[in-house]
PDB file of C-alpha atoms in Angstrom:
ATOM      1  CA  PRO Y  11     161.530 192.095 115.013  1.00 62.00           C
ATOM      2  CA  GLY Y  12     164.337 189.886 116.590  1.00 71.00           C
ATOM      3  CA  VAL Y  13     162.110 187.107 117.807  1.00 77.00           C
ATOM      4  CA  ARG Y  14     163.880 184.739 119.582  1.00 79.00           C
ATOM      5  CA  ARG Y  15     162.272 181.848 119.375  1.00 84.00           C
ATOM      6  CA  ARG Y  16     163.032 177.814 121.831  1.00 86.00           C
ATOM      7  CA  VAL Y  17     164.333 175.681 119.761  1.00 88.00           C
ATOM      8  CA  GLY Y  18     165.345 172.450 121.491  1.00 85.00           C
ATOM      9  CA  GLY Y  19     167.115 173.808 125.003  1.00 85.00           C
ATOM     10  CA  ALA Y  20     168.703 177.525 122.832  1.00 87.00           C
ATOM     11  CA  VAL Y  21     167.307 179.992 122.159  1.00 84.00           C
ATOM     12  CA  ILE Y  22     167.895 182.054 118.435  1.00 82.00           C
ATOM     13  CA  ARG Y  23     166.653 184.965 116.540  1.00 80.00           C
ATOM     14  CA  SER Y  24     163.824 183.474 113.915  1.00 80.00           C
ATOM     15  CA  ALA Y  25     160.401 184.986 112.634  1.00 75.00           C
ATOM     16  CA  ASN Y  26     159.282 181.747 111.640  1.00 78.00           C
ATOM     17  CA  PRO Y  27     156.347 180.077 113.890  1.00 79.00           C
ATOM     18  CA  SER Y  28     156.991 176.567 112.987  1.00 84.00           C
ATOM     19  CA  GLU Y  29     160.603 176.950 114.454  1.00 86.00           C
ATOM     20  CA  GLY Y  30     159.398 177.096 117.981  1.00 85.00           C
ATOM     21  CA  SER Y  31     157.868 178.697 121.116  1.00 85.00           C
ATOM     22  CA  VAL Y  32     158.377 182.606 121.066  1.00 83.00           C
ATOM     23  CA  ASP Y  33     161.445 183.462 124.266  1.00 81.00           C
ATOM     24  CA  ALA Y  34     159.516 186.806 126.421  1.00 77.00           C
ATOM     25  CA  ASN Y  35     162.769 188.507 126.498  1.00 77.00           C
ATOM     26  CA  CYS Y  36     162.281 190.394 122.495  1.00 75.00           C
ATOM     27  CA  PRO Y  37     160.641 192.703 121.010  1.00 77.00           C
ATOM     28  CA  ASP Y  38     157.319 193.289 121.169  1.00 74.00           C
ATOM     29  CA  VAL Y  39     155.578 195.471 118.765  1.00 78.00           C
ATOM     30  CA  ALA Y  40     154.223 194.969 115.361  1.00 75.00           C
ATOM     31  CA  ILE Y  41     153.869 197.180 112.319  1.00 77.00           C
ATOM     32  CA  LEU Y  42     149.831 197.376 109.884  1.00 76.00           C
ATOM     33  CA  GLN Y  43     149.683 198.495 106.330  1.00 73.00           C
ATOM     34  CA  ILE Y  44     146.844 199.452 106.145  1.00 77.00           C
ATOM     35  CA  THR Y  45     146.390 198.934 102.347  1.00 78.00           C
ATOM     36  CA  ALA Y  46     149.158 198.352  99.974  1.00 75.00           C
ATOM     37  CA  ASP Y  47     147.689 200.225  97.591  1.00 82.00           C
ATOM     38  CA  GLY Y  48     145.624 202.953  99.948  1.00 78.00           C
ATOM     39  CA  PRO Y  49     146.442 206.990  99.701  1.00 80.00           C
ATOM     40  CA  ASP Y  50     149.474 208.084 101.760  1.00 79.00           C
ATOM     41  CA  LEU Y  51     148.111 208.954 105.049  1.00 76.00           C
ATOM     42  CA  PRO Y  52     147.888 213.315 106.175  1.00 76.00           C
ATOM     43  CA  LEU Y  53     151.226 213.019 107.872  1.00 78.00           C
ATOM     44  CA  GLU Y  54     154.080 211.507 108.728  1.00 80.00           C
ATOM     45  CA  PHE Y  55     157.622 210.910 111.130  1.00 84.00           C
ATOM     46  CA  LYS Y  56     161.267 210.319 110.789  1.00 92.00           C
ATOM     47  CA  MET Y  57     162.524 207.623 112.307  1.00 93.00           C
ATOM     48  CA  ALA Y  58     165.795 208.221 113.953  1.00 95.00           C
ATOM     49  CA  PRO Y  59     169.180 207.753 111.986  1.00 93.00           C
ATOM     50  CA  PRO Y  60     171.203 205.025 113.942  1.00 92.00           C
ATOM     51  CA  LYS Y  61     173.561 207.550 114.868  1.00 94.00           C
ATOM     52  CA  ALA Y  62     171.188 208.478 117.387  1.00 95.00           C
ATOM     53  CA  PHE Y  63     171.738 205.151 119.460  1.00 94.00           C
ATOM     54  CA  ASP Y  64     175.762 206.512 120.464  1.00 94.00           C
ATOM     55  CA  THR Y  65     174.066 209.196 122.648  1.00 95.00           C
ATOM     56  CA  LEU Y  66     170.889 208.093 123.795  1.00 96.00           C
ATOM     57  CA  PHE Y  67     171.444 207.625 127.392  1.00 95.00           C
ATOM     58  CA  ALA Y  68     170.154 210.447 129.185  1.00 96.00           C
ATOM     59  CA  GLN Y  69     168.867 212.465 126.168  1.00 96.00           C
ATOM     60  CA  SER Y  70     165.960 214.456 126.226  1.00 97.00           C
ATOM     61  CA  VAL Y  71     162.657 212.267 124.758  1.00 97.00           C
ATOM     62  CA  ALA Y  72     158.406 212.396 124.716  1.00 97.00           C
ATOM     63  CA  ILE Y  73     155.452 210.761 124.186  1.00 95.00           C
ATOM     64  CA  MET Y  74     152.593 211.347 123.055  1.00 91.00           C
ATOM     65  CA  GLY Y  75     149.253 209.174 122.654  1.00 87.00           C
ATOM     66  CA  TYR Y  76     146.007 208.764 123.610  1.00 83.00           C
ATOM     67  CA  PRO Y  77     145.935 206.348 126.906  1.00 81.00           C
ATOM     68  CA  GLY Y  78     142.381 205.470 127.811  1.00 73.00           C
ATOM     69  CA  THR Y  79     142.448 207.246 131.343  1.00 74.00           C
ATOM     70  CA  ASP Y  80     142.262 210.271 129.088  1.00 73.00           C
ATOM     71  CA  THR Y  81     140.314 209.643 126.355  1.00 69.00           C
ATOM     72  CA  THR Y  82     137.547 207.734 127.227  1.00 72.00           C
ATOM     73  CA  THR Y  83     134.669 207.889 124.526  1.00 76.00           C
ATOM     74  CA  TRP Y  84     135.802 208.639 120.324  1.00 78.00           C
ATOM     75  CA  PRO Y  85     135.060 212.265 119.234  1.00 79.00           C
ATOM     76  CA  GLN Y  86     131.646 213.040 118.243  1.00 84.00           C
ATOM     77  CA  ILE Y  87     130.750 214.683 114.570  1.00 88.00           C
ATOM     78  CA  GLY Y  88     132.736 217.622 114.930  1.00 87.00           C
ATOM     79  CA  GLU Y  89     135.415 217.299 117.386  1.00 83.00           C
ATOM     80  CA  THR Y  90     139.170 216.364 116.791  1.00 81.00           C
ATOM     81  CA  ALA Y  91     140.921 214.153 120.069  1.00 78.00           C
ATOM     82  CA  GLU Y  92     143.783 215.298 121.341  1.00 83.00           C
ATOM     83  CA  ALA Y  93     146.457 213.745 122.699  1.00 86.00           C
ATOM     84  CA  THR Y  94     148.660 213.420 125.836  1.00 89.00           C
ATOM     85  CA  PHE Y  95     151.557 214.740 125.406  1.00 92.00           C
ATOM     86  CA  HIS Y  96     154.968 213.989 128.221  1.00 94.00           C
ATOM     87  CA  ASP Y  97     158.250 214.508 128.317  1.00 96.00           C
ATOM     88  CA  GLY Y  98     161.332 212.515 129.955  1.00 97.00           C
ATOM     89  CA  VAL Y  99     164.386 211.727 130.069  1.00 97.00           C
ATOM     90  CA  VAL Y 100     166.031 208.024 128.724  1.00 97.00           C
ATOM     91  CA  SER Y 101     167.332 206.337 131.520  1.00 96.00           C
ATOM     92  CA  ARG Y 102     168.447 203.255 131.121  1.00 96.00           C
ATOM     93  CA  LEU Y 103     169.729 201.226 127.471  1.00 96.00           C
ATOM     94  CA  THR Y 104     169.819 197.198 128.409  1.00 94.00           C
ATOM     95  CA  ASN Y 105     168.894 194.330 125.998  1.00 90.00           C
ATOM     96  CA  PHE Y 106     165.853 193.026 126.439  1.00 87.00           C
ATOM     97  CA  ARG Y 107     166.757 190.782 128.960  1.00 87.00           C
ATOM     98  CA  ASN Y 108     167.560 193.755 130.961  1.00 90.00           C
ATOM     99  CA  LYS Y 109     171.368 193.039 130.797  1.00 93.00           C
ATOM    100  CA  VAL Y 110     173.267 196.299 130.383  1.00 95.00           C
ATOM    101  CA  THR Y 111     176.805 194.652 129.679  1.00 96.00           C
ATOM    102  CA  VAL Y 112     176.054 194.202 126.631  1.00 94.00           C
ATOM    103  CA  PRO Y 113     176.944 195.484 122.419  1.00 93.00           C
ATOM    104  CA  LEU Y 114     174.885 199.019 122.011  1.00 93.00           C
ATOM    105  CA  ALA Y 115     173.364 196.814 119.009  1.00 89.00           C
ATOM    106  CA  GLN Y 116     171.491 194.684 121.733  1.00 89.00           C
ATOM    107  CA  LYS Y 117     170.446 197.892 123.645  1.00 93.00           C
ATOM    108  CA  GLN Y 118     167.299 197.685 122.231  1.00 91.00           C
ATOM    109  CA  PHE Y 119     164.942 198.112 125.280  1.00 93.00           C
ATOM    110  CA  LEU Y 120     165.214 201.751 126.692  1.00 95.00           C
ATOM    111  CA  GLN Y 121     163.612 203.153 130.076  1.00 95.00           C
ATOM    112  CA  TYR Y 122     162.552 206.669 130.996  1.00 96.00           C
ATOM    113  CA  THR Y 123     161.494 208.910 132.992  1.00 95.00           C
ATOM    114  CA  MET Y 124     158.387 210.175 131.632  1.00 92.00           C
ATOM    115  CA  SER Y 125     154.796 208.906 132.865  1.00 88.00           C
ATOM    116  CA  THR Y 126     152.657 206.127 130.683  1.00 89.00           C
ATOM    117  CA  TRP Y 127     149.939 204.024 131.424  1.00 83.00           C
ATOM    118  CA  ALA Y 128     147.552 202.223 130.304  1.00 80.00           C
ATOM    119  CA  GLY Y 129     146.829 202.839 126.562  1.00 81.00           C
ATOM    120  CA  PHE Y 130     150.206 204.503 125.945  1.00 88.00           C
ATOM    121  CA  SER Y 131     151.287 201.585 124.161  1.00 89.00           C
ATOM    122  CA  GLY Y 132     152.363 201.854 120.432  1.00 90.00           C
ATOM    123  CA  SER Y 133     153.057 205.519 121.116  1.00 93.00           C
ATOM    124  CA  PRO Y 134     155.983 207.443 119.712  1.00 94.00           C
ATOM    125  CA  ILE Y 135     158.707 208.168 121.488  1.00 96.00           C
ATOM    126  CA  PHE Y 136     160.327 211.251 120.323  1.00 95.00           C
ATOM    127  CA  LEU Y 137     163.881 213.183 120.591  1.00 97.00           C
ATOM    128  CA  PRO Y 138     163.544 217.042 120.198  1.00 95.00           C
ATOM    129  CA  SER Y 139     164.145 216.919 116.986  1.00 93.00           C
ATOM    130  CA  GLY Y 140     161.293 215.380 116.114  1.00 93.00           C
ATOM    131  CA  GLN Y 141     162.603 212.213 115.484  1.00 96.00           C
ATOM    132  CA  ILE Y 142     161.285 208.687 116.674  1.00 96.00           C
ATOM    133  CA  VAL Y 143     163.872 206.864 118.646  1.00 97.00           C
ATOM    134  CA  ALA Y 144     161.531 203.953 119.477  1.00 96.00           C
ATOM    135  CA  VAL Y 145     157.297 202.863 120.474  1.00 94.00           C
ATOM    136  CA  HIS Y 146     156.373 202.914 123.783  1.00 94.00           C
ATOM    137  CA  ASN Y 147     155.480 198.735 124.659  1.00 90.00           C
ATOM    138  CA  SER Y 148     155.427 198.547 128.445  1.00 86.00           C
ATOM    139  CA  ALA Y 149     155.930 199.869 132.313  1.00 84.00           C
ATOM    140  CA  SER Y 150     156.751 197.339 134.928  1.00 82.00           C
ATOM    141  CA  PHE Y 151     155.002 198.365 138.710  1.00 81.00           C
ATOM    142  CA  LYS Y 152     157.201 198.356 142.037  1.00 85.00           C
ATOM    143  CA  THR Y 153     156.201 199.083 145.796  1.00 87.00           C
ATOM    144  CA  GLY Y 154     158.529 200.969 147.856  1.00 81.00           C
ATOM    145  CA  GLY Y 155     158.702 201.720 151.553  1.00 80.00           C
ATOM    146  CA  GLY Y 156     155.191 203.227 152.530  1.00 84.00           C
ATOM    147  CA  GLY Y 157     153.164 201.458 149.890  1.00 84.00           C
ATOM    148  CA  ASN Y 158     154.451 204.115 146.783  1.00 86.00           C
ATOM    149  CA  VAL Y 159     154.342 202.239 143.467  1.00 81.00           C
ATOM    150  CA  GLU Y 160     156.906 203.863 141.411  1.00 83.00           C
ATOM    151  CA  SER Y 161     156.843 203.154 137.330  1.00 82.00           C
ATOM    152  CA  PHE Y 162     159.285 202.000 135.368  1.00 89.00           C
ATOM    153  CA  PRO Y 163     158.357 202.874 131.632  1.00 92.00           C
ATOM    154  CA  HIS Y 164     159.931 201.191 128.926  1.00 93.00           C
ATOM    155  CA  GLY Y 165     160.084 201.331 124.562  1.00 94.00           C
ATOM    156  CA  VAL Y 166     161.624 199.493 121.636  1.00 93.00           C
ATOM    157  CA  ARG Y 167     164.518 200.821 120.121  1.00 93.00           C
ATOM    158  CA  ILE Y 168     163.111 201.770 116.393  1.00 93.00           C
ATOM    159  CA  ASP Y 169     165.461 200.019 114.851  1.00 89.00           C
ATOM    160  CA  SER Y 170     163.316 197.356 115.384  1.00 86.00           C
ATOM    161  CA  ILE Y 171     160.676 198.382 113.824  1.00 85.00           C
ATOM    162  CA  TRP Y 172     163.693 198.747 110.633  1.00 86.00           C
ATOM    163  CA  GLU Y 173     164.059 194.646 110.697  1.00 81.00           C
ATOM    164  CA  LEU Y 174     159.880 194.430 110.292  1.00 79.00           C
ATOM    165  CA  ILE Y 175     160.045 196.476 107.904  1.00 81.00           C
ATOM    166  CA  ALA Y 176     162.843 195.298 105.595  1.00 80.00           C
ATOM    167  CA  HIS Y 177     161.307 191.502 106.647  1.00 75.00           C
ATOM    168  CA  HIS Y 178     157.673 192.376 105.429  1.00 75.00           C
ATOM    169  CA  GLY Y 179     159.274 194.544 101.659  1.00 79.00           C
ATOM    170  CA  LEU Y 180     157.193 198.192 102.981  1.00 76.00           C
TER     171      LEU Y 180
END
């Protein structure tokens, strides 16, 4: 979604791979379609509506996923996989170049205060209503005074997924 490509000296928005190489400053998410004619999944999460983005800054959010540090083996027959849950707040909204002085429609890169680590990528970011507002995709790390390492987790706002769904006719 929103894929930006380098074409000559310009950067354009295009999903067509033949138009140029991908610029790193764009969403990094994907959709997997299991099968077009298969059974419905037993559970479906609702995506947050566009009006949710108006007040997203400083809102409570949570993540639920299966990071490799907690889930180290597949469940055995009769066992159930158990997710890891963390909560926090949205602490920053920017575009994919980390700029805050852009229109809200371009602020599709979220930063939040909850702890994440390897394996959380692709996990949903929920509002208290249970609606998904973003998909977790990365964290940056900074070493501060005294050698402490700070983590700054990020997600891609859910409207990037809407664009993928529309593009692929899903």
